[in-house]
Amino acid sequence: MLSLSAVGLRERQAEARDLDTKKQILGAVMNFKEGDDIKSIYAKRIKSLVVDANGDEKQGVIAEKVDIGKNYKLAPEAREYPVFQFVDENNPNEVEAYILPIYGNGLWDRIWGYLALSSDLNTIKGVVFDHKAETPGLGARISDKEIQERYVNKKLYDQSGNFVSVTMLKSEKGNTLDDHKVDGMSGATMTANGVNRMIHNYVSYYQPYLNKIKAKLATPKEMPVMDTGKVNIDTTGLVVDTIATNKTSK
């Protein structure tokens, strides 16, 4: 009886984790109303796949089963990269957003989230951040909606097509900022730096895949193609430097 109870508990815990993951993925692109059926919405609006470091799809790998935390311990070129396509409600062949898992280090421990890019592959449609042990009221604010909404409509590329990412500033002043900056979090500079590295590095990792999509969908001037250079990592697998050259697709 005890064994059956333990099995049942593990199954319920697994179902709860699965539901939470789906809610976070969808949360990068939409808000929920009370009573929304997350599983049904996910099944209708999300098409998932996994790509390798070259941007090629990996057959037989389920995106929802990829453990991003375990993957993070591998060298970037050895990882599996899930992609969640948010499709039109009435046309599953029309992709409205590309949702990318991101992962990194905060001040005290791991931080992670989902970054949603609009169909132009430049504009941020939304983000979801979470953490394991950031300081309440300071770095832990990355999980607050108010912080996450600062990223909406920010741009990854400048007007010349160069990849510049989006940077959270050190200070929190409430100023109107340009397309590549968001207001900071007072007293949480180290966590903000971790978020900045996380976004920059993971968008860089996904560049081979994004470039393939750009080549299919975009005109040369609209979609910059980034040549991914050498990625240097330390002995723990944490990316410390990313060297890349940007150019406009031809």
Coordinates of N, CA and C in Angstrom, one line a residue:
M1 N 0.8 -1.2 0.0 CA 0.0 0.0 0.0 C 0.9 1.3 0.0
L2 N 1.9 1.2 0.8 CA 2.8 2.4 0.9 C 3.5 2.6 -0.5
S3 N 3.9 1.5 -1.1 CA 4.5 1.6 -2.4 C 3.6 2.2 -3.4
L4 N 2.3 1.8 -3.4 CA 1.4 2.3 -4.4 C 1.1 3.8 -4.1
S5 N 1.1 4.2 -2.8 CA 0.9 5.6 -2.5 C 2.1 6.4 -2.9
A6 N 3.3 5.9 -2.8 CA 4.5 6.6 -3.2 C 4.5 6.8 -4.7
V7 N 4.1 5.8 -5.5 CA 4.0 5.9 -6.9 C 3.0 6.9 -7.3
G8 N 1.8 6.9 -6.7 CA 0.8 7.9 -7.0 C 1.2 9.3 -6.7
L9 N 2.0 9.5 -5.6 CA 2.5 10.8 -5.3 C 3.5 11.3 -6.3
R10 N 4.4 10.4 -6.7 CA 5.3 10.8 -7.7 C 4.6 11.2 -9.1
E11 N 3.6 10.5 -9.4 CA 2.9 10.8 -10.6 C 2.2 12.1 -10.5
R12 N 1.6 12.4 -9.4 CA 0.9 13.7 -9.2 C 2.0 14.9 -9.2
Q13 N 3.1 14.6 -8.6 CA 4.2 15.6 -8.6 C 4.7 15.9 -10.0
A14 N 4.8 14.8 -10.8 CA 5.3 15.0 -12.2 C 4.3 15.7 -13.0
E15 N 3.0 15.4 -12.8 CA 1.9 16.1 -13.5 C 1.9 17.6 -13.2
A16 N 2.1 17.9 -11.9 CA 2.2 19.3 -11.4 C 3.3 20.1 -12.1
R17 N 4.5 19.4 -12.1 CA 5.7 20.0 -12.8 C 5.4 20.3 -14.2
D18 N 4.8 19.3 -14.9 CA 4.5 19.4 -16.3 C 3.6 20.6 -16.6
L19 N 2.5 20.7 -15.7 CA 1.6 21.8 -15.9 C 2.2 23.1 -15.6
D20 N 3.1 23.2 -14.6 CA 3.8 24.5 -14.3 C 4.7 24.9 -15.5
T21 N 5.4 23.9 -16.1 CA 6.3 24.2 -17.2 C 5.5 24.8 -18.4
K22 N 4.3 24.1 -18.7 CA 3.5 24.6 -19.8 C 2.9 26.0 -19.5
K23 N 2.6 26.2 -18.2 CA 2.1 27.5 -17.9 C 3.2 28.6 -18.0
Q24 N 4.4 28.3 -17.7 CA 5.5 29.2 -17.9 C 5.8 29.5 -19.3
I25 N 5.8 28.5 -20.1 CA 6.0 28.6 -21.6 C 4.9 29.6 -22.2
L26 N 3.7 29.2 -21.9 CA 2.6 30.1 -22.4 C 2.6 31.5 -21.8
G27 N 3.1 31.6 -20.6 CA 3.1 32.8 -19.9 C 4.0 33.9 -20.5
A28 N 4.9 33.4 -21.4 CA 5.8 34.3 -22.1 C 5.1 35.1 -23.2
V29 N 3.9 34.6 -23.6 CA 3.2 35.2 -24.7 C 1.7 35.5 -24.4
M30 N 1.2 35.1 -23.3 CA -0.2 35.4 -23.0 C -0.5 35.5 -21.5
N31 N -1.6 36.1 -21.2 CA -2.1 36.2 -19.8 C -3.2 35.2 -19.7
F32 N -3.4 34.6 -18.5 CA -4.4 33.7 -18.3 C -5.6 34.2 -17.5
K33 N -6.8 33.7 -17.8 CA -8.0 34.1 -17.0 C -8.3 32.9 -16.1
E34 N -9.0 33.2 -15.0 CA -9.3 32.2 -14.1 C -10.2 31.1 -14.8
G35 N -9.8 29.9 -14.6 CA -10.5 28.8 -15.2 C -10.0 28.3 -16.6
D36 N -9.0 29.0 -17.1 CA -8.4 28.6 -18.4 C -7.8 27.2 -18.3
D37 N -8.0 26.4 -19.3 CA -7.5 25.0 -19.4 C -6.1 25.1 -20.0
I38 N -5.1 25.1 -19.2 CA -3.7 25.3 -19.7 C -3.3 24.2 -20.6
K39 N -3.7 22.9 -20.3 CA -3.3 21.8 -21.1 C -3.9 21.9 -22.5
S40 N -5.2 22.3 -22.6 CA -5.9 22.4 -23.9 C -5.3 23.6 -24.7
I41 N -5.0 24.7 -24.0 CA -4.4 25.8 -24.8 C -3.1 25.5 -25.3
Y42 N -2.3 24.8 -24.5 CA -0.9 24.4 -24.9 C -1.0 23.4 -26.1
A43 N -1.9 22.5 -26.0 CA -2.0 21.5 -27.1 C -2.4 22.1 -28.4
K44 N -3.2 23.2 -28.3 CA -3.7 23.9 -29.5 C -2.7 24.9 -30.1
R45 N -2.0 25.6 -29.2 CA -1.2 26.7 -29.6 C 0.3 26.5 -29.7
I46 N 0.8 25.4 -29.1 CA 2.3 25.2 -29.1 C 2.7 24.0 -30.0
K47 N 3.6 24.3 -30.9 CA 4.3 23.2 -31.6 C 5.8 23.2 -31.2
S48 N 6.3 22.1 -30.7 CA 7.6 22.1 -30.2 C 8.6 21.2 -31.0
L49 N 9.8 21.5 -30.9 CA 10.9 20.8 -31.5 C 12.2 21.0 -30.7
V50 N 13.2 20.2 -31.1 CA 14.5 20.3 -30.4 C 15.5 20.5 -31.5
V51 N 16.5 21.4 -31.4 CA 17.5 21.6 -32.4 C 18.9 21.4 -31.7
D52 N 19.9 21.1 -32.5 CA 21.2 21.0 -32.0 C 22.0 22.3 -32.1
A53 N 23.2 22.4 -31.8 CA 24.0 23.6 -31.8 C 24.2 24.2 -33.2
N54 N 23.9 23.4 -34.2 CA 24.0 23.9 -35.6 C 22.6 24.4 -36.1
G55 N 21.6 24.3 -35.2 CA 20.3 24.7 -35.6 C 19.5 23.7 -36.4
D56 N 20.0 22.5 -36.4 CA 19.3 21.4 -37.2 C 18.4 20.6 -36.2
E57 N 17.2 20.3 -36.7 CA 16.2 19.6 -35.8 C 16.7 18.2 -35.5
K58 N 16.5 17.8 -34.2 CA 16.9 16.5 -33.7 C 15.6 15.6 -33.7
Q59 N 15.6 14.6 -34.4 CA 14.4 13.7 -34.5 C 14.4 12.8 -33.2
G60 N 13.2 12.5 -32.8 CA 13.0 11.6 -31.7 C 13.2 12.1 -30.3
V61 N 13.5 13.5 -30.2 CA 13.7 14.1 -28.9 C 12.5 15.0 -28.6
I62 N 11.9 14.8 -27.4 CA 10.7 15.6 -27.0 C 11.1 16.8 -26.3
A63 N 10.7 18.0 -26.8 CA 11.2 19.2 -26.2 C 10.8 19.4 -24.8
E64 N 9.6 19.0 -24.4 CA 9.2 19.1 -23.0 C 9.9 18.2 -22.1
K65 N 10.6 17.2 -22.6 CA 11.4 16.3 -21.7 C 12.8 16.7 -21.6
V66 N 13.3 17.7 -22.3 CA 14.7 18.2 -22.2 C 14.8 18.9 -20.8
D67 N 15.8 18.5 -20.0 CA 16.1 19.1 -18.7 C 17.1 20.2 -19.0
I68 N 16.6 21.5 -19.0 CA 17.5 22.6 -19.3 C 18.6 22.7 -18.3
G69 N 18.3 22.4 -17.0 CA 19.3 22.5 -16.0 C 20.5 21.5 -16.2
K70 N 20.2 20.3 -16.5 CA 21.2 19.3 -16.8 C 21.9 19.6 -18.1
N71 N 21.2 20.1 -19.1 CA 21.8 20.5 -20.3 C 22.8 21.6 -20.1
Y72 N 22.5 22.5 -19.2 CA 23.4 23.7 -19.0 C 24.8 23.3 -18.5
K73 N 24.9 22.1 -17.9 CA 26.2 21.6 -17.4 C 27.1 21.1 -18.6
L74 N 26.5 20.9 -19.8 CA 27.3 20.5 -20.9 C 27.9 21.7 -21.7
A75 N 28.9 21.4 -22.5 CA 29.4 22.5 -23.3 C 28.3 22.9 -24.3
P76 N 28.2 24.2 -24.7 CA 27.1 24.7 -25.5 C 26.9 23.9 -26.8
E77 N 28.0 23.4 -27.4 CA 27.9 22.7 -28.6 C 27.4 21.3 -28.5
A78 N 27.3 20.8 -27.2 CA 26.8 19.4 -26.9 C 25.3 19.4 -26.4
R79 N 24.8 20.6 -26.3 CA 23.4 20.7 -25.7 C 22.3 20.4 -26.7
E80 N 21.1 20.2 -26.1 CA 19.9 20.1 -26.9 C 19.1 21.4 -26.6
Y81 N 18.6 22.0 -27.7 CA 17.9 23.3 -27.5 C 16.4 23.2 -27.9
P82 N 15.5 23.2 -27.0 CA 14.1 23.1 -27.3 C 13.6 24.5 -27.9
V83 N 12.7 24.4 -28.8 CA 12.0 25.5 -29.4 C 10.5 25.3 -29.3
F84 N 9.8 26.3 -28.8 CA 8.3 26.2 -28.6 C 7.7 27.3 -29.5
Q85 N 7.1 26.8 -30.6 CA 6.4 27.8 -31.5 C 5.0 28.0 -31.1
F86 N 4.7 29.3 -30.9 CA 3.3 29.7 -30.5 C 2.6 30.0 -31.8
V87 N 1.6 29.2 -32.1 CA 1.0 29.3 -33.5 C -0.4 30.0 -33.4
D88 N -0.8 30.5 -34.5 CA -2.1 31.2 -34.6 C -3.2 30.2 -34.2
E89 N -4.2 30.8 -33.5 CA -5.3 30.0 -33.0 C -6.1 29.3 -34.1
N90 N -6.2 29.9 -35.2 CA -7.0 29.4 -36.3 C -6.1 28.8 -37.5
N91 N -4.8 29.0 -37.4 CA -3.9 28.6 -38.5 C -2.6 28.0 -37.8
P92 N -2.5 26.7 -37.6 CA -1.4 26.2 -36.9 C -0.1 26.3 -37.7
N93 N -0.2 26.7 -39.0 CA 1.0 26.9 -39.8 C 1.6 28.3 -39.7
E94 N 0.9 29.2 -39.0 CA 1.4 30.5 -38.9 C 1.9 30.7 -37.5
V95 N 3.2 30.9 -37.4 CA 3.9 31.1 -36.1 C 3.9 32.5 -35.7
E96 N 3.3 32.8 -34.5 CA 3.2 34.1 -34.0 C 4.4 34.5 -33.1
A97 N 5.0 33.5 -32.5 CA 6.2 33.7 -31.6 C 7.0 32.5 -31.5
Y98 N 8.3 32.7 -31.2 CA 9.2 31.6 -31.0 C 9.7 31.7 -29.5
I99 N 9.4 30.7 -28.7 CA 9.7 30.8 -27.3 C 10.9 29.9 -27.0
L100 N 11.9 30.5 -26.4 CA 13.2 29.9 -26.2 C 13.5 29.8 -24.7
P101 N 13.8 28.6 -24.2 CA 14.2 28.5 -22.8 C 15.6 29.1 -22.6
I102 N 15.8 29.8 -21.4 CA 17.1 30.4 -21.1 C 17.4 30.0 -19.7
Y103 N 18.7 30.0 -19.4 CA 19.2 29.4 -18.1 C 20.5 30.1 -17.8
G104 N 20.8 30.3 -16.5 CA 22.1 30.9 -16.1 C 22.2 31.0 -14.6
N105 N 23.1 31.9 -14.1 CA 23.4 32.1 -12.7 C 23.0 33.4 -12.2
G106 N 22.3 33.5 -11.1 CA 22.0 34.7 -10.4 C 23.1 35.0 -9.4
L107 N 22.7 35.7 -8.3 CA 23.6 36.0 -7.2 C 24.0 34.8 -6.4
W108 N 22.9 34.0 -6.0 CA 23.1 32.9 -5.1 C 23.0 31.5 -5.8
D109 N 22.2 31.4 -6.8 CA 22.0 30.1 -7.4 C 21.5 30.3 -8.9
R110 N 20.9 29.2 -9.4 CA 20.4 29.2 -10.8 C 19.2 30.2 -11.0
I111 N 19.2 30.7 -12.2 CA 18.0 31.5 -12.6 C 17.7 30.9 -14.0
W112 N 16.4 31.1 -14.4 CA 16.0 30.5 -15.7 C 14.7 31.2 -16.2
G113 N 14.3 30.8 -17.4 CA 13.1 31.5 -17.9 C 12.8 31.1 -19.3
Y114 N 11.9 31.9 -19.9 CA 11.5 31.7 -21.3 C 11.5 33.1 -22.0
L115 N 12.1 33.2 -23.1 CA 12.1 34.4 -23.9 C 11.3 34.2 -25.2
A116 N 10.3 35.0 -25.4 CA 9.5 34.9 -26.6 C 9.8 35.9 -27.6
L117 N 10.1 35.5 -28.8 CA 10.4 36.5 -29.9 C 9.2 36.5 -30.8
S118 N 8.8 37.7 -31.2 CA 7.8 37.9 -32.2 C 8.2 37.3 -33.6
S119 N 7.3 37.2 -34.5 CA 7.6 36.6 -35.8 C 8.7 37.3 -36.6
D120 N 9.1 38.5 -36.2 CA 10.2 39.2 -36.9 C 11.5 38.8 -36.3
L121 N 11.5 37.9 -35.3 CA 12.7 37.4 -34.6 C 13.7 38.5 -34.1
N122 N 13.1 39.6 -33.8 CA 13.9 40.7 -33.3 C 13.2 41.3 -32.0
T123 N 11.9 41.4 -32.1 CA 11.1 42.1 -31.0 C 10.7 41.0 -30.0
I124 N 11.0 41.4 -28.7 CA 10.6 40.5 -27.6 C 9.1 40.7 -27.3
K125 N 8.4 39.6 -27.4 CA 7.0 39.5 -27.2 C 6.7 39.4 -25.7
G126 N 7.6 38.7 -25.0 CA 7.4 38.6 -23.6 C 8.5 37.7 -23.0
V127 N 8.6 37.8 -21.7 CA 9.6 36.9 -20.9 C 8.9 36.4 -19.7
V128 N 9.4 35.3 -19.2 CA 9.1 34.7 -17.9 C 10.5 34.4 -17.2
F129 N 10.7 34.9 -16.0 CA 11.9 34.6 -15.3 C 11.5 33.9 -14.0
D130 N 12.4 33.0 -13.5 CA 12.2 32.4 -12.2 C 13.6 32.1 -11.6
H131 N 13.7 31.7 -10.4 CA 14.9 31.6 -9.7 C 14.8 30.6 -8.6
K132 N 16.0 30.1 -8.1 CA 16.0 29.2 -7.0 C 16.2 29.8 -5.6
A133 N 17.1 30.9 -5.6 CA 17.4 31.4 -4.2 C 17.8 32.8 -4.2
E134 N 17.2 33.7 -5.1 CA 17.6 35.1 -5.1 C 17.0 35.8 -3.9
T135 N 17.5 36.9 -3.5 CA 17.1 37.6 -2.3 C 15.7 38.2 -2.4
P136 N 14.8 37.8 -1.5 CA 13.4 38.4 -1.5 C 13.5 39.9 -1.5
G137 N 12.6 40.5 -2.3 CA 12.6 42.0 -2.4 C 13.7 42.6 -3.2
L138 N 14.7 41.8 -3.6 CA 15.8 42.3 -4.4 C 15.9 41.5 -5.7
G139 N 16.8 40.6 -5.8 CA 17.0 39.8 -7.0 C 15.8 39.0 -7.3
A140 N 15.0 38.5 -6.3 CA 13.9 37.7 -6.5 C 12.8 38.4 -7.3
R141 N 12.9 39.7 -7.4 CA 11.9 40.4 -8.2 C 11.9 40.1 -9.7
I142 N 12.9 39.3 -10.1 CA 12.8 38.9 -11.5 C 11.6 38.1 -11.9
S143 N 11.0 37.5 -10.8 CA 9.8 36.7 -11.1 C 8.6 37.5 -11.0
D144 N 8.7 38.8 -10.7 CA 7.5 39.7 -10.7 C 7.1 40.1 -12.1
K145 N 5.8 40.2 -12.3 CA 5.3 40.6 -13.6 C 5.8 42.0 -14.0
E146 N 5.9 42.8 -13.0 CA 6.2 44.2 -13.3 C 7.7 44.3 -13.9
I147 N 8.6 43.5 -13.4 CA 9.9 43.4 -14.0 C 9.9 42.8 -15.4
Q148 N 9.2 41.8 -15.5 CA 9.2 41.1 -16.8 C 8.5 41.9 -17.9
E149 N 7.5 42.7 -17.6 CA 6.9 43.5 -18.6 C 7.8 44.6 -19.2
R150 N 8.9 44.9 -18.5 CA 9.8 45.9 -19.0 C 10.5 45.5 -20.3
Y151 N 10.5 44.2 -20.5 CA 11.2 43.6 -21.7 C 10.3 43.6 -22.9
V152 N 9.0 43.7 -22.8 CA 8.1 43.7 -23.9 C 8.3 44.8 -24.9
N153 N 8.5 44.4 -26.2 CA 8.7 45.3 -27.3 C 10.2 45.8 -27.4
K154 N 11.0 45.3 -26.6 CA 12.5 45.6 -26.7 C 13.0 44.8 -27.9
K155 N 14.2 45.3 -28.4 CA 14.7 44.7 -29.6 C 16.1 44.1 -29.3
L156 N 16.4 43.0 -30.0 CA 17.7 42.3 -29.9 C 18.7 42.9 -30.9
Y157 N 18.3 43.5 -32.0 CA 19.2 44.0 -33.0 C 19.0 45.5 -33.1
D158 N 20.1 46.2 -33.4 CA 20.0 47.6 -33.6 C 19.6 47.9 -35.1
Q159 N 19.5 49.1 -35.5 CA 19.0 49.5 -36.8 C 19.9 49.1 -37.9
S160 N 21.2 48.8 -37.6 CA 22.2 48.3 -38.6 C 22.2 46.8 -38.7
G161 N 21.4 46.2 -37.9 CA 21.3 44.7 -37.9 C 22.3 44.0 -37.0
N162 N 23.0 44.8 -36.1 CA 23.9 44.2 -35.2 C 23.2 43.6 -34.0
F163 N 23.6 42.4 -33.5 CA 23.1 41.8 -32.3 C 23.6 42.6 -31.1
V164 N 22.7 43.2 -30.3 CA 23.2 43.9 -29.1 C 22.5 43.4 -27.9
S165 N 21.5 42.5 -28.0 CA 20.7 42.0 -26.9 C 19.9 43.1 -26.2
V166 N 19.5 42.7 -25.0 CA 18.7 43.7 -24.2 C 19.4 43.7 -22.8
T167 N 19.7 44.8 -22.2 CA 20.5 44.9 -21.0 C 19.6 45.6 -19.9
M168 N 19.6 44.9 -18.7 CA 19.0 45.5 -17.6 C 20.1 46.4 -16.9
L169 N 19.7 47.7 -16.7 CA 20.7 48.6 -16.1 C 20.9 48.4 -14.6
K170 N 22.0 49.1 -14.1 CA 22.3 48.9 -12.7 C 21.3 49.7 -11.8
S171 N 20.9 50.8 -12.2 CA 20.0 51.6 -11.4 C 18.6 51.5 -11.8
E172 N 17.7 51.9 -10.9 CA 16.3 51.8 -11.1 C 15.7 53.2 -11.0
K173 N 15.5 53.9 -12.1 CA 15.0 55.3 -12.1 C 13.7 55.5 -12.7
G174 N 13.2 54.5 -13.4 CA 11.9 54.6 -14.0 C 11.9 55.4 -15.3
N175 N 13.1 55.6 -15.9 CA 13.2 56.4 -17.1 C 12.7 55.7 -18.3
T176 N 12.4 56.4 -19.3 CA 12.1 55.8 -20.6 C 13.4 55.5 -21.3
L177 N 13.6 54.3 -21.7 CA 14.9 53.9 -22.2 C 14.8 53.4 -23.6
D178 N 15.9 53.3 -24.3 CA 15.9 52.9 -25.7 C 15.5 51.4 -25.9
D179 N 15.5 51.0 -27.1 CA 15.0 49.6 -27.5 C 15.8 48.5 -26.9
H180 N 17.0 48.8 -26.4 CA 17.9 47.7 -25.9 C 18.2 47.7 -24.4
K181 N 17.5 48.6 -23.7 CA 17.7 48.7 -22.2 C 16.4 48.6 -21.5
V182 N 16.5 48.0 -20.3 CA 15.4 48.1 -19.3 C 15.9 48.6 -18.0
D183 N 14.9 49.2 -17.3 CA 15.3 49.7 -16.0 C 15.8 48.6 -15.0
G184 N 16.7 49.0 -14.1 CA 17.3 48.0 -13.2 C 16.4 47.7 -12.0
M185 N 17.0 46.9 -11.1 CA 16.4 46.6 -9.8 C 17.3 47.1 -8.7
S186 N 16.8 48.0 -7.9 CA 17.6 48.6 -6.8 C 18.1 47.5 -5.9
G187 N 19.4 47.5 -5.7 CA 20.1 46.5 -4.7 C 20.2 45.1 -5.3
A188 N 20.1 45.0 -6.6 CA 20.1 43.6 -7.2 C 21.0 43.6 -8.4
T189 N 22.1 44.3 -8.4 CA 22.9 44.4 -9.6 C 23.5 43.0 -10.0
M190 N 23.9 42.2 -9.1 CA 24.4 40.9 -9.5 C 23.4 40.0 -10.2
T191 N 22.2 40.0 -9.7 CA 21.1 39.2 -10.3 C 20.8 39.8 -11.7
A192 N 20.8 41.1 -11.8 CA 20.6 41.7 -13.1 C 21.7 41.4 -14.1
N193 N 22.9 41.3 -13.6 CA 24.0 40.9 -14.5 C 23.8 39.5 -15.0
G194 N 23.3 38.6 -14.1 CA 23.1 37.2 -14.4 C 22.0 37.1 -15.5
V195 N 20.9 37.9 -15.4 CA 19.9 38.0 -16.4 C 20.4 38.4 -17.7
N196 N 21.3 39.5 -17.7 CA 21.8 40.0 -18.9 C 22.7 38.9 -19.6
R197 N 23.5 38.2 -18.9 CA 24.3 37.2 -19.5 C 23.5 36.0 -20.0
M198 N 22.5 35.7 -19.3 CA 21.6 34.6 -19.6 C 20.9 34.9 -21.0
I199 N 20.3 36.1 -21.1 CA 19.7 36.4 -22.4 C 20.7 36.5 -23.5
H200 N 21.8 37.2 -23.3 CA 22.8 37.3 -24.4 C 23.3 36.0 -24.9
N201 N 23.7 35.1 -23.9 CA 24.3 33.8 -24.3 C 23.3 32.9 -25.0
Y202 N 22.1 32.8 -24.4 CA 21.1 31.9 -25.0 C 20.6 32.3 -26.4
V203 N 20.4 33.6 -26.6 CA 20.1 34.0 -27.9 C 21.2 33.7 -28.9
S204 N 22.5 33.9 -28.4 CA 23.6 33.5 -29.3 C 23.6 32.0 -29.6
Y205 N 23.3 31.1 -28.6 CA 23.2 29.7 -28.9 C 22.2 29.3 -29.9
Y206 N 21.1 30.1 -29.9 CA 20.0 29.8 -30.8 C 20.2 30.4 -32.2
Q207 N 21.2 31.2 -32.4 CA 21.4 31.9 -33.6 C 21.4 31.0 -34.9
P208 N 22.1 29.8 -34.8 CA 22.0 29.0 -36.0 C 20.6 28.6 -36.4
Y209 N 19.8 28.3 -35.4 CA 18.4 27.9 -35.7 C 17.6 29.2 -36.2
L210 N 17.8 30.3 -35.5 CA 17.1 31.5 -35.9 C 17.5 32.0 -37.3
N211 N 18.8 31.8 -37.6 CA 19.2 32.2 -39.0 C 18.6 31.4 -40.1
K212 N 18.3 30.1 -39.8 CA 17.6 29.2 -40.8 C 16.2 29.7 -41.0
I213 N 15.5 30.1 -39.9 CA 14.2 30.7 -40.0 C 14.2 32.0 -40.8
K214 N 15.2 32.8 -40.5 CA 15.3 34.1 -41.1 C 15.5 34.0 -42.6
A215 N 16.3 33.0 -43.0 CA 16.6 32.8 -44.4 C 15.3 32.4 -45.2
K216 N 14.4 31.7 -44.5 CA 13.2 31.3 -45.2 C 12.1 32.4 -45.2
L217 N 12.1 33.2 -44.2 CA 11.0 34.2 -44.1 C 11.2 35.6 -44.3
A218 N 12.5 36.0 -44.3 CA 12.8 37.5 -44.3 C 13.5 38.0 -45.5
T219 N 13.4 39.3 -45.7 CA 14.2 40.0 -46.7 C 15.5 40.3 -46.1
P220 N 16.6 40.5 -46.9 CA 17.9 40.7 -46.3 C 18.0 41.8 -45.3
K221 N 17.3 42.9 -45.6 CA 17.5 44.1 -44.7 C 16.7 44.0 -43.4
E222 N 15.7 43.1 -43.4 CA 14.8 43.0 -42.2 C 15.5 42.1 -41.2
M223 N 16.2 41.0 -41.6 CA 16.6 40.0 -40.7 C 18.1 39.9 -40.7
P224 N 18.9 40.4 -39.7 CA 20.3 40.2 -39.7 C 20.6 38.8 -39.4
V225 N 21.7 38.2 -40.0 CA 22.1 36.9 -39.7 C 23.4 37.0 -38.9
M226 N 23.5 36.3 -37.9 CA 24.7 36.4 -37.0 C 25.6 35.2 -37.2
D227 N 26.9 35.5 -37.5 CA 27.9 34.4 -37.5 C 28.3 34.1 -36.1
T228 N 28.0 32.9 -35.7 CA 28.3 32.5 -34.3 C 29.8 32.2 -34.2
G229 N 30.5 32.8 -33.4 CA 32.0 32.6 -33.3 C 32.3 31.6 -32.1
K230 N 33.4 31.7 -31.6 CA 33.9 30.8 -30.5 C 33.2 31.2 -29.2
V231 N 32.7 30.2 -28.5 CA 32.1 30.4 -27.2 C 33.1 29.8 -26.2
N232 N 33.6 30.7 -25.3 CA 34.5 30.2 -24.3 C 33.8 29.9 -23.0
I233 N 34.1 28.8 -22.4 CA 33.5 28.4 -21.1 C 34.5 28.1 -20.1
D234 N 34.1 28.3 -18.8 CA 35.1 27.9 -17.7 C 34.9 26.4 -17.4
T235 N 35.5 26.0 -16.4 CA 35.5 24.5 -16.1 C 34.2 24.1 -15.5
T236 N 33.3 25.0 -15.1 CA 32.0 24.6 -14.6 C 31.0 24.6 -15.7
G237 N 31.3 25.0 -16.9 CA 30.4 25.1 -18.0 C 29.7 26.4 -18.1
L238 N 30.0 27.3 -17.2 CA 29.4 28.7 -17.3 C 30.1 29.5 -18.4
V239 N 29.2 30.0 -19.3 CA 29.8 30.8 -20.4 C 30.4 32.1 -19.8
V240 N 31.6 32.4 -20.1 CA 32.2 33.7 -19.6 C 32.5 34.7 -20.8
D241 N 32.4 34.2 -22.0 CA 32.7 35.1 -23.1 C 32.1 34.6 -24.4
T242 N 31.4 35.4 -25.1 CA 30.9 34.9 -26.4 C 31.4 35.9 -27.5
I243 N 32.1 35.4 -28.5 CA 32.6 36.2 -29.5 C 31.9 35.9 -30.8
A244 N 31.3 37.0 -31.4 CA 30.5 36.8 -32.5 C 30.6 37.9 -33.5
T245 N 30.4 37.7 -34.7 CA 30.5 38.7 -35.8 C 29.1 38.8 -36.4
N246 N 28.6 40.0 -36.5 CA 27.3 40.2 -37.1 C 27.4 40.7 -38.6
K247 N 26.5 40.2 -39.4 CA 26.4 40.7 -40.7 C 24.9 40.6 -41.2
T248 N 24.6 41.3 -42.3 CA 23.3 41.3 -42.8 C 23.2 40.1 -43.8
S249 N 22.1 39.3 -43.7 CA 22.0 38.2 -44.6 C 22.0 38.6 -46.1
K250 N 22.5 37.7 -46.9 CA 22.5 38.0 -48.3 C 21.7 37.0 -49.1

